[in-house]
Coordinates of N, CA and C in Angstrom, one line a residue:
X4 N 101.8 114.4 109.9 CA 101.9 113.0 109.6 C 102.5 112.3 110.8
X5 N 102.3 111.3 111.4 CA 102.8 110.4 112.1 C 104.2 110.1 111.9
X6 N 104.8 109.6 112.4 CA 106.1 109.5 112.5 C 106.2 108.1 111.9
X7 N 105.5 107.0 112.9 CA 105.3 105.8 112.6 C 104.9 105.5 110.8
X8 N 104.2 106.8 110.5 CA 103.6 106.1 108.7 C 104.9 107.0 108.1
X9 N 105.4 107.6 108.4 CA 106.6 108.2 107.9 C 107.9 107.0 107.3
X10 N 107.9 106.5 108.4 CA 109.0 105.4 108.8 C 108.1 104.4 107.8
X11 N 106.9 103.9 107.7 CA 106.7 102.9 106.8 C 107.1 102.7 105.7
X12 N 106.3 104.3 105.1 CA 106.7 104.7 103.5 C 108.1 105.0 103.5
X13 N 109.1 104.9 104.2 CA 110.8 104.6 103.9 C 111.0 103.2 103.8
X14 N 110.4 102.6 104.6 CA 111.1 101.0 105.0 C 110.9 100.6 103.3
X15 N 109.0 100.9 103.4 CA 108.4 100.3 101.9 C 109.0 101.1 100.5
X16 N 109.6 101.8 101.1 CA 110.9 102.5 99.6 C 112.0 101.8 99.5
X17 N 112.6 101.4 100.4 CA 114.1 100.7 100.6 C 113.7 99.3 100.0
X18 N 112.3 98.4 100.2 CA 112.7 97.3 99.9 C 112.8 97.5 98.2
X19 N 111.7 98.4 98.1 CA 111.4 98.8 96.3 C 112.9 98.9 95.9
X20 N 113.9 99.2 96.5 CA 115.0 99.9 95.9 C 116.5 98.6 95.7
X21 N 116.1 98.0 97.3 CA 116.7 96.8 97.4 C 116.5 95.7 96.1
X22 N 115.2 95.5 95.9 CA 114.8 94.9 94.2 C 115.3 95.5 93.3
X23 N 115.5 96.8 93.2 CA 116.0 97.1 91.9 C 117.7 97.2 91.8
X24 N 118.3 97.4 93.2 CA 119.5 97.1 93.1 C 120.0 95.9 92.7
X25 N 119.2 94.9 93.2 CA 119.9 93.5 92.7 C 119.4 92.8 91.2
X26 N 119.1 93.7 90.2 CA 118.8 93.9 88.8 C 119.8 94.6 88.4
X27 N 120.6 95.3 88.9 CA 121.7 96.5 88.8 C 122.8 95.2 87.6
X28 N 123.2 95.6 86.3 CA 123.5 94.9 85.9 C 123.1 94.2 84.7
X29 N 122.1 94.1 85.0 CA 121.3 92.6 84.7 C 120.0 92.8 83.8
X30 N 119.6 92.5 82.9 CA 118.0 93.3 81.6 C 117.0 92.4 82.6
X31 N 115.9 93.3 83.0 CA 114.7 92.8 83.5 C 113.9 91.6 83.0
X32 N 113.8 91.1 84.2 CA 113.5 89.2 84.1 C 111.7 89.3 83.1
X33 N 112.0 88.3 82.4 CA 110.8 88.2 81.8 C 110.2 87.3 82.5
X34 N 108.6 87.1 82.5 CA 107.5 86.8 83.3 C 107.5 85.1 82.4
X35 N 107.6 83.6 83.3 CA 107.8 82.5 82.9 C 105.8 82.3 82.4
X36 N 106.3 81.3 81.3 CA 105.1 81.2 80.5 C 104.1 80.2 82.0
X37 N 103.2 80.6 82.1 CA 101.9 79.6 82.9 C 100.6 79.9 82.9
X38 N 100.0 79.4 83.3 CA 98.4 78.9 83.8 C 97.9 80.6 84.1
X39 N 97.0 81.9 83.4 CA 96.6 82.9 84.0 C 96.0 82.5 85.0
X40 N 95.4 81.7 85.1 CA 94.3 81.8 86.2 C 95.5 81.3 88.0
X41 N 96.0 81.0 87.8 CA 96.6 80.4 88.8 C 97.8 81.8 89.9
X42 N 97.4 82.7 89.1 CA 97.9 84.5 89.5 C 97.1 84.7 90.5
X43 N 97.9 84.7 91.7 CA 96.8 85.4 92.6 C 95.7 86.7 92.7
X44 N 95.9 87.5 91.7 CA 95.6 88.4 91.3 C 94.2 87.8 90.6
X45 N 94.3 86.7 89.6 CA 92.9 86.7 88.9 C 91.6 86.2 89.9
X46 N 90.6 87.0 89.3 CA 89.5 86.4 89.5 C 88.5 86.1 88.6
X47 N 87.4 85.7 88.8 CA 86.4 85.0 87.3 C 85.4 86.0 87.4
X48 N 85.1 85.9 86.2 CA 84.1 87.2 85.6 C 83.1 86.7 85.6
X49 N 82.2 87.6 86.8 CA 81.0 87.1 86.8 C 79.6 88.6 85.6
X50 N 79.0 88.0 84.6 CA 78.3 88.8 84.4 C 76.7 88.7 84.4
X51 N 75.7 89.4 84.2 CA 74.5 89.3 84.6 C 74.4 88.1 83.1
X52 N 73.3 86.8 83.9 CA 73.1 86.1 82.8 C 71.5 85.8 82.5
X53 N 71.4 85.4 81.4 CA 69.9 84.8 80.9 C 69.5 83.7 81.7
X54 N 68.0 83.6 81.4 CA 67.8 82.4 82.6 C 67.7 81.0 81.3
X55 N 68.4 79.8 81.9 CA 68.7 78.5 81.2 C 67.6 78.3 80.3
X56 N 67.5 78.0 79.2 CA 66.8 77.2 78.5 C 66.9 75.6 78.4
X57 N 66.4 74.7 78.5 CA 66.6 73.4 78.4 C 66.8 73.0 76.9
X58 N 66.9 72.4 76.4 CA 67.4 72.2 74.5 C 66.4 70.6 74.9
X59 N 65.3 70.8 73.7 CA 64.9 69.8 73.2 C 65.8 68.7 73.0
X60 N 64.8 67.4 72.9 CA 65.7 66.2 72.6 C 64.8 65.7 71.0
X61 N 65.4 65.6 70.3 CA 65.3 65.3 68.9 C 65.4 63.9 68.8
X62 N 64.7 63.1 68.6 CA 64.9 61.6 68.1 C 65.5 61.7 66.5
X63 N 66.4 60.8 66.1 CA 66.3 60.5 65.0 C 66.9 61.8 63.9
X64 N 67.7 62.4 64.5 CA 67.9 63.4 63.6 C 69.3 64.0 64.0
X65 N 69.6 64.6 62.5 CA 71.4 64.4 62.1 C 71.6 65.4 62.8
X66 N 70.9 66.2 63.1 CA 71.5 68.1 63.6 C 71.2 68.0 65.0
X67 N 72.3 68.6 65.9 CA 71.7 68.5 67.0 C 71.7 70.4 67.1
X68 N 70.7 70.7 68.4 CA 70.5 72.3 68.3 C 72.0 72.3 68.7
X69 N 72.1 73.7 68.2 CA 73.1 75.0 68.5 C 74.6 74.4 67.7
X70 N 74.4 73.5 66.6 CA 75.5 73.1 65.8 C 75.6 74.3 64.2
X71 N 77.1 74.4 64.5 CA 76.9 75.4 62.8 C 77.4 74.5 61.7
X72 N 78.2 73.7 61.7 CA 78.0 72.8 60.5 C 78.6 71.7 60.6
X73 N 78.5 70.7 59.6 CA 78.6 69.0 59.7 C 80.1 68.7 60.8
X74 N 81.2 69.6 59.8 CA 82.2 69.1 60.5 C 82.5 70.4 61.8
X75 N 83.2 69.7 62.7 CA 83.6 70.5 63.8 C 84.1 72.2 63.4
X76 N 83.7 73.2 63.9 CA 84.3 74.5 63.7 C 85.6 74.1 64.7
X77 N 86.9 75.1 64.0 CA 87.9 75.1 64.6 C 88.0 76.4 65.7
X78 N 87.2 77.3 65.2 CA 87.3 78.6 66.2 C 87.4 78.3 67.6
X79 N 87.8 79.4 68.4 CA 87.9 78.9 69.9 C 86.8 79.0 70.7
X80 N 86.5 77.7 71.2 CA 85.2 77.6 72.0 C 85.1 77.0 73.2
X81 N 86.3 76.9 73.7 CA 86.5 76.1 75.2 C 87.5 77.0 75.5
X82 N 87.5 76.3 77.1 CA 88.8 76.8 78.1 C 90.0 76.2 77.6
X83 N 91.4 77.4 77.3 CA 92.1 76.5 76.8 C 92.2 76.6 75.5
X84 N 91.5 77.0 74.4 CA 91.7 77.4 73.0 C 92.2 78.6 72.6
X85 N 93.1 79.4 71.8 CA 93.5 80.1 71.5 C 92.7 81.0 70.3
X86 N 93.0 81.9 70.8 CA 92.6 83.4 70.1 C 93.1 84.1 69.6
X87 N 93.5 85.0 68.3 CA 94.2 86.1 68.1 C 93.5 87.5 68.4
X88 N 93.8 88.2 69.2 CA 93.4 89.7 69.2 C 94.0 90.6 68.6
X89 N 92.9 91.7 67.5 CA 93.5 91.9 67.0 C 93.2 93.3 67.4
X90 N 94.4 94.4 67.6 CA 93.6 95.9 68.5 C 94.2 96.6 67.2
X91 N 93.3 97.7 66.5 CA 93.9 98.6 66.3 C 93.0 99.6 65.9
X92 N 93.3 101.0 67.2 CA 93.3 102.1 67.9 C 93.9 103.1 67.1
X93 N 92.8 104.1 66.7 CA 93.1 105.0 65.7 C 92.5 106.2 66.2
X94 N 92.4 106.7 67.6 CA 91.6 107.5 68.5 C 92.1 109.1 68.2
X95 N 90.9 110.2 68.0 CA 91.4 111.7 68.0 C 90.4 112.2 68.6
X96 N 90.8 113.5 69.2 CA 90.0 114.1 70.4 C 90.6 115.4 70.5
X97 N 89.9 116.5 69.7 CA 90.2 117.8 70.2 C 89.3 118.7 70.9
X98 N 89.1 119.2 71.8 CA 88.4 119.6 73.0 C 89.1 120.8 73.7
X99 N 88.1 122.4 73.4 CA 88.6 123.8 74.1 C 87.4 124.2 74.6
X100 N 87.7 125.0 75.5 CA 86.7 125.3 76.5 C 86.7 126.8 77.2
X101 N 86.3 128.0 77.1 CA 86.9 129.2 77.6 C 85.7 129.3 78.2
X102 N 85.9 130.2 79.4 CA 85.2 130.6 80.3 C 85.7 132.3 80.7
X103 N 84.6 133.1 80.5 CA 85.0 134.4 81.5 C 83.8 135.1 82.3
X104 N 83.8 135.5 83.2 CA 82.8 135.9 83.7 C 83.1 137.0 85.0
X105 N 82.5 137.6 84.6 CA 83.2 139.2 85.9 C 81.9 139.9 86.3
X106 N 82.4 140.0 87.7 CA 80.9 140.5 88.6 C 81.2 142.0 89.2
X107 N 80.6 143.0 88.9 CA 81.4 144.0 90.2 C 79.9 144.5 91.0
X108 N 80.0 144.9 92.2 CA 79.3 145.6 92.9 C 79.5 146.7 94.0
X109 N 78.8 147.2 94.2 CA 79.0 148.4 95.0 C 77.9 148.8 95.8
X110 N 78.0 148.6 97.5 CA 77.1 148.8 98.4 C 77.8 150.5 99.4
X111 N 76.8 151.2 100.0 CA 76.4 152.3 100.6 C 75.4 152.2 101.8
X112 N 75.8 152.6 102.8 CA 75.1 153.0 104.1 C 75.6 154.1 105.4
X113 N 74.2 154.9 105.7 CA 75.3 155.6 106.4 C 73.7 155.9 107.8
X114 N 74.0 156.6 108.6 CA 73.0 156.4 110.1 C 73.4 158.4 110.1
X115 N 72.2 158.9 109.3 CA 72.2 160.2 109.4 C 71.9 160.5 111.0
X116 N 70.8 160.4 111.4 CA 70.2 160.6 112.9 C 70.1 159.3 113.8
X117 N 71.2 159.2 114.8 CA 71.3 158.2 115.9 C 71.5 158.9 117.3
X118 N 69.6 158.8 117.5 CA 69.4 159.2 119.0 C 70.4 160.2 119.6
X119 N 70.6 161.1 118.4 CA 71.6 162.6 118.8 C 73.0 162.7 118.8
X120 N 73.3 161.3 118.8 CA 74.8 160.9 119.2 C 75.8 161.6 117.6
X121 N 74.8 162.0 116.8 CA 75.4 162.8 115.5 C 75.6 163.8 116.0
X122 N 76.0 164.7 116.8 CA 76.1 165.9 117.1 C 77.5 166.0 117.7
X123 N 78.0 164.5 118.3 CA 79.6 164.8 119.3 C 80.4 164.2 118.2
X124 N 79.8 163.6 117.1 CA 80.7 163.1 115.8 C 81.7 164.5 115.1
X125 N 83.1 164.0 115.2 CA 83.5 164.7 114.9 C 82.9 165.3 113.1
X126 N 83.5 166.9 112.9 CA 83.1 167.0 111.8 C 83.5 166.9 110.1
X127 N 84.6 166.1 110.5 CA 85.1 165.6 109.4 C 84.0 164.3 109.0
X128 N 83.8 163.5 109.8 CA 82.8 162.4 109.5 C 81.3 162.4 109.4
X129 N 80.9 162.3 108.1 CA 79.6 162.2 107.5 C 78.6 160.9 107.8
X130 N 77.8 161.2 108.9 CA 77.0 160.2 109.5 C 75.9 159.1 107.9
X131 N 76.1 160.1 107.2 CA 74.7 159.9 105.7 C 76.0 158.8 105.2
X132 N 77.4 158.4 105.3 CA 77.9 157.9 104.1 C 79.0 157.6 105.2
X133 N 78.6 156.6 106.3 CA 79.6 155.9 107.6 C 80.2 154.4 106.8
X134 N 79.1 153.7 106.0 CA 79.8 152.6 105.5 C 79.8 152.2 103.7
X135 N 80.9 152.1 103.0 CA 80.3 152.0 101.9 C 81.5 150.6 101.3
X136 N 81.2 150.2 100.4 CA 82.0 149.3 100.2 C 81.7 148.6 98.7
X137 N 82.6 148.5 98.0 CA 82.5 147.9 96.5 C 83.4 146.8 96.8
X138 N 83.1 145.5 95.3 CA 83.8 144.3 94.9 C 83.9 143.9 93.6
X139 N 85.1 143.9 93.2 CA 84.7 143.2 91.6 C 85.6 141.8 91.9
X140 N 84.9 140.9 91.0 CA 85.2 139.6 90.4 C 85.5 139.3 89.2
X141 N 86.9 138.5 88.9 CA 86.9 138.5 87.6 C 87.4 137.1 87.0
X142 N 87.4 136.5 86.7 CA 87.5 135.0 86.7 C 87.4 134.6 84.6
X143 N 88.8 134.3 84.7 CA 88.5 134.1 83.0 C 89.5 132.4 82.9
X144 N 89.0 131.1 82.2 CA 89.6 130.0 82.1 C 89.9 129.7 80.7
X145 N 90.8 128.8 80.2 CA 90.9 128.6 79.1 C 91.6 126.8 79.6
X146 N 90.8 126.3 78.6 CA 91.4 124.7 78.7 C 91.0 124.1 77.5
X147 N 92.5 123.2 77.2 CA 92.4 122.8 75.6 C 92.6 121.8 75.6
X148 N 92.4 120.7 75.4 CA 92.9 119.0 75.0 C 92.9 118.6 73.4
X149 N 93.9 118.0 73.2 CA 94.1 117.2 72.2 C 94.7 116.3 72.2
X150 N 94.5 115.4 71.5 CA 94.9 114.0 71.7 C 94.6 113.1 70.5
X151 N 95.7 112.5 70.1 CA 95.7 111.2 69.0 C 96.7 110.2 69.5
X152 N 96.0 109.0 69.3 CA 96.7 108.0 69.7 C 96.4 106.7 68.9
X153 N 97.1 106.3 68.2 CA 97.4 105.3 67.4 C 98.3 103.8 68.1
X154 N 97.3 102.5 68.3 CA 98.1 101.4 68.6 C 97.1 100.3 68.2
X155 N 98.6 99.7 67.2 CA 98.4 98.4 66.6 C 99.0 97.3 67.0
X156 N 98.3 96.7 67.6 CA 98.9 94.9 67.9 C 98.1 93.9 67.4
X157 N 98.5 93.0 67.5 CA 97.9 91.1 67.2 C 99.0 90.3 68.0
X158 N 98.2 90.2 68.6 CA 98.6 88.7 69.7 C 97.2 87.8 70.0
X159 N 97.8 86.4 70.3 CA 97.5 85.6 70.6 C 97.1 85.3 72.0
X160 N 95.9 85.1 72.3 CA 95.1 84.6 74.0 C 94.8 83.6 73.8
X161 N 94.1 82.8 75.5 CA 93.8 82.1 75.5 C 92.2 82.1 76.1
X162 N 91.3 81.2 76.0 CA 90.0 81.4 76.4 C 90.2 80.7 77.9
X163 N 90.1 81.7 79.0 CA 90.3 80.9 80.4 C 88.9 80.9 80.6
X164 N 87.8 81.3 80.4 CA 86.5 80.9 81.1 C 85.4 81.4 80.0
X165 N 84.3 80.5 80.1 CA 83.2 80.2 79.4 C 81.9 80.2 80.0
X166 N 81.6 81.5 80.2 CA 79.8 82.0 80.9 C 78.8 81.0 80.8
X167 N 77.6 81.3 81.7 CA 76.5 80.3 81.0 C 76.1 80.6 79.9
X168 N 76.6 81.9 79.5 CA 75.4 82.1 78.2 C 76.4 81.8 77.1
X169 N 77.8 81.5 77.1 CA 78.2 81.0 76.0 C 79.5 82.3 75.8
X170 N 79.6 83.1 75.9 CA 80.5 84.4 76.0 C 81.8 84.0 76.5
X171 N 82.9 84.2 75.9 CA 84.3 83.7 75.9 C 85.0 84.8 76.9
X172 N 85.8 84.4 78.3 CA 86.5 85.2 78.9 C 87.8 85.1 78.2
X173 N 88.6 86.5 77.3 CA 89.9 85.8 77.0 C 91.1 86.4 77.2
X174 N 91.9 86.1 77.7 CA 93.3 86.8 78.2 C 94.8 87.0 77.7
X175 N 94.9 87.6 77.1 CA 96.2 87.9 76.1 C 97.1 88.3 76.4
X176 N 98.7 88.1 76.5 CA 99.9 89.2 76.8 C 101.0 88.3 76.6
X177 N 102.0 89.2 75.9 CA 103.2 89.1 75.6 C 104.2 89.7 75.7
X178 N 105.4 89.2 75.7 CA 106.6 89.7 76.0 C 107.6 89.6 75.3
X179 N 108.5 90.6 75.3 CA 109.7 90.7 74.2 C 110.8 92.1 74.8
X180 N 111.8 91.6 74.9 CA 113.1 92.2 75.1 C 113.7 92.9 73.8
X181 N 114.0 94.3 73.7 CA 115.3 94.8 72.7 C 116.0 95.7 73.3
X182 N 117.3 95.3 73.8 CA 118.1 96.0 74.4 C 118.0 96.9 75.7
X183 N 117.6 95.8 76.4 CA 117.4 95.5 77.6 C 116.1 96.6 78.2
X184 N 115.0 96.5 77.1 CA 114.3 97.1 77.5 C 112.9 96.2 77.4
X185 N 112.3 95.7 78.3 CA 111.1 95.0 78.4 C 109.9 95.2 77.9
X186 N 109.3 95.1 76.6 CA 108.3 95.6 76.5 C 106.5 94.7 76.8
X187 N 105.7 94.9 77.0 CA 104.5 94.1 77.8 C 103.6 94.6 77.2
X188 N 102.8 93.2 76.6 CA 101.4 93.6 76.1 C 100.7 92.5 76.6
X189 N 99.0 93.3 77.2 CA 98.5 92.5 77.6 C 96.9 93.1 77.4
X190 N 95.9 92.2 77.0 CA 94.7 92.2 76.8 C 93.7 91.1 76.8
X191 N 92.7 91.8 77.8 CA 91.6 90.9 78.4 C 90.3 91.4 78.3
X192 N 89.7 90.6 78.4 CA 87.6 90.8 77.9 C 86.9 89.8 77.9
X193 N 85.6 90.4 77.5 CA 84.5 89.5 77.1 C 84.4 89.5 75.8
X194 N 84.0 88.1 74.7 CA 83.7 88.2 73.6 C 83.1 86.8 73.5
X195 N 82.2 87.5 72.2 CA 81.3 86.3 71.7 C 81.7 85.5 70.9
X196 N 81.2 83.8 70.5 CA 82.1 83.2 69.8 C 81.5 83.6 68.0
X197 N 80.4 84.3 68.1 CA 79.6 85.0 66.8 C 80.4 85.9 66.4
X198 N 81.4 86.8 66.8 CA 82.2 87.8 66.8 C 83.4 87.2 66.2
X199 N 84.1 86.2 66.5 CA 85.0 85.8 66.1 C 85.1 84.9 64.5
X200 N 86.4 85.7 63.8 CA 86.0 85.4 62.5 C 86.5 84.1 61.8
X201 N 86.7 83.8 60.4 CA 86.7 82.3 60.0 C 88.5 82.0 60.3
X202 N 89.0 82.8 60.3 CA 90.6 82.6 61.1 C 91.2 82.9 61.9
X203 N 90.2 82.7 63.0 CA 90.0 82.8 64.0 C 90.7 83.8 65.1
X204 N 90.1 84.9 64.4 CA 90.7 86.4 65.3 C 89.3 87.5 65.5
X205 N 89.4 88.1 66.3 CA 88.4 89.3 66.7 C 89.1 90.3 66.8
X206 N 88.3 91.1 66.7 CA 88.8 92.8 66.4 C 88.5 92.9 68.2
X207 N 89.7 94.1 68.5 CA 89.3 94.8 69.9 C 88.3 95.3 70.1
X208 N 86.9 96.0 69.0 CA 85.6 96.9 69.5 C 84.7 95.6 69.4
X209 N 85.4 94.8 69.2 CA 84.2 93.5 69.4 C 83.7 93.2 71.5
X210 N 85.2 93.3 71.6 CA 85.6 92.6 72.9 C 84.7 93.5 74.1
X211 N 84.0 92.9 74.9 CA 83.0 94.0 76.0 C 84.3 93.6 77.3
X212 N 84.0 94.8 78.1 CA 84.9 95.0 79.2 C 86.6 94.7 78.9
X213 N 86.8 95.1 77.6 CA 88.0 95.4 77.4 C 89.3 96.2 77.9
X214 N 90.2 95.3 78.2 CA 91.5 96.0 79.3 C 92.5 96.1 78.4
X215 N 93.0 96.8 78.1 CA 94.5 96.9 76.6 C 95.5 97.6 77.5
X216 N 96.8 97.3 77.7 CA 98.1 97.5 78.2 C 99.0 97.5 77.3
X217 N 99.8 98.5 77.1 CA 100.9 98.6 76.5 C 102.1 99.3 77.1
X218 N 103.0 98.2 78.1 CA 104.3 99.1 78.4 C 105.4 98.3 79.0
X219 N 106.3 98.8 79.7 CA 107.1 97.7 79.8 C 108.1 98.5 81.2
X220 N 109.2 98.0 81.7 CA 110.1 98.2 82.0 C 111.6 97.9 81.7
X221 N 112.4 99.0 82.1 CA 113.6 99.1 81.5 C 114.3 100.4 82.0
X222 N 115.2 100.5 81.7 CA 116.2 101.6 81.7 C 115.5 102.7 81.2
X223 N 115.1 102.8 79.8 CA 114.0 103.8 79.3 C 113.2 104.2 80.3
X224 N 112.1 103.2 80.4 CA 110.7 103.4 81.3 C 111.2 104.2 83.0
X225 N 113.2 103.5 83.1 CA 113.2 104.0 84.3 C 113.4 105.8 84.2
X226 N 114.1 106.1 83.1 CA 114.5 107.5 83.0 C 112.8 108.4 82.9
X227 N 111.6 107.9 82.3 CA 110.6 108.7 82.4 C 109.7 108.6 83.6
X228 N 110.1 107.9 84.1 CA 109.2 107.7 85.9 C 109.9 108.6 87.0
X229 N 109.2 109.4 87.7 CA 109.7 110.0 88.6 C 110.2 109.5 90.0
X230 N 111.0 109.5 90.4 CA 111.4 108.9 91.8 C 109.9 108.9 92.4
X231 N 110.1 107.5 93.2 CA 109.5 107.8 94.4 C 109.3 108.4 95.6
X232 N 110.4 108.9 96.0 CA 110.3 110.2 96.8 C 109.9 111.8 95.9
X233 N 110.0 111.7 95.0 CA 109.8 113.0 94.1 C 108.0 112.3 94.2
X234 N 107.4 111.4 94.2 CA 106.3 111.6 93.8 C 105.8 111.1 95.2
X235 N 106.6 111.2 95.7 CA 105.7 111.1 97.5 C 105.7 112.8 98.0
X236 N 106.7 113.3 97.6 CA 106.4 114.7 97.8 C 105.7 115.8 96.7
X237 N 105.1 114.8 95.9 CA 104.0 115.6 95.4 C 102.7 115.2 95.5
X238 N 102.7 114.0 96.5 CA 101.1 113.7 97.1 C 101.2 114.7 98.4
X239 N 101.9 114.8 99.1 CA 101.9 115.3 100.3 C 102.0 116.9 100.6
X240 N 102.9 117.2 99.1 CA 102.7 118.7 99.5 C 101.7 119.7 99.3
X241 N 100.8 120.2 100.3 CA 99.9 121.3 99.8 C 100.2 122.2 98.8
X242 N 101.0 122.6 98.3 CA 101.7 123.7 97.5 C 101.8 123.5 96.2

């Protein structure tokens, strides 16, 4: 490694460290309520769409297309309306897999008569049986997964963006402190306004391109994270 990228990933450890020193004290700052889109981080979801239909014009008539009833629906249908998400993740997964497989072989060669030169060979060495050579292979694996994972939330989003084809972009996350430990929930997707139900919440298997976060920082979170130098020397070491 360079010396120069050595020195960076220190400089860029110190400042990490510098930030967390001056929290030394102090319960981790919670994130001020604003505008998602205004995160440098966001961008707008672009997805493949239908090609426009134009909507008849109706003379004289009470119903205009694509209305569901007399009076206004309250569900969220613009940028700006709010949503409840509702996730709850009931996931199991057990999965074993063995493998064994073993090869052996065994090769033989030997140069009984070579242009006489078998005759100054001494006589301990058998010109019929000069090369021989065997291999065994033995290769046996075993790999197990299991996994359950259960997580229930309901929080409230907001609809930041509205497709041509009518599909609601919506972005959810919240925050809450207990004893000085930060916890962070956040969830984002696509959903339809036909998905969404009469009190105006959707289920998370509704949501397409669904992103669900659940974690936080704190004193906790800091005791289960490995240093950064503990986990720079385990990208780096071959061993």
């Amino acid at each position: 490694m360079k010396p120069w990228i050595l020195l960076l990933l220190v400089c860029l450890g110190g400042c990490g460290a510098l930030e967390r020193l001056s929290e030394v004290g102090r319960d981790p700052p919670m994130t001020p309520t604003a505008d998602p889109t205004k995160d440098p981080k966001w961008r707008p979801v672009s997805m493949p769409m239908p090609a426009a239909q134009p909507s008849p014009n109706e003379a004289n008539a009470l119903w205009r297309s694509g209305s569901r009833a007399f009076f206004k629906d309250q569900r969220a249908a613009q940028v700006g309306d709010i949503v409840t998400v509702l996730v709850n993740m009931n996931d199991a997964a057990n999965l074993k897999n063995v493998t064994s497989a073993t090869r052996a072989s065994t090769e033989s060669g030997g140069i009984p008569n070579f242009f006489g030169l078998e005759a100054i060979v001494p006589k301990a060495v058998n010109p019929a049986s000069l090369v021989s050579a065997s291999s065994t292979n033995t290769n046996i694996g075993t790999g197990q997964i299991q996994r359950n994972e259960a997580v229930t939330l309901r929080l409230a989003g907001i609809v930041t963006q509205v497709l041509p084809n009518g599909n609601l972009v919506v972005a959810a996350s919240q925050e809450f402190m207990v004893n000085a430990e930060l916890r962070e929930l956040r969830v984002t997707g696509v959903i339809r306004p036909q998905d969404i139900a009469s009190d105006n919440t959707v289920l998370h298997d509704r949501m397409a391109e669904a992103r669900i976060a659940y974690g936080g920082k704190g004193q906790l979170t800091d005791l289960q994270r490995e240093r950064w130098g503990q986990q720079m020397m385990d990208i780096l070491m071959p061993f």
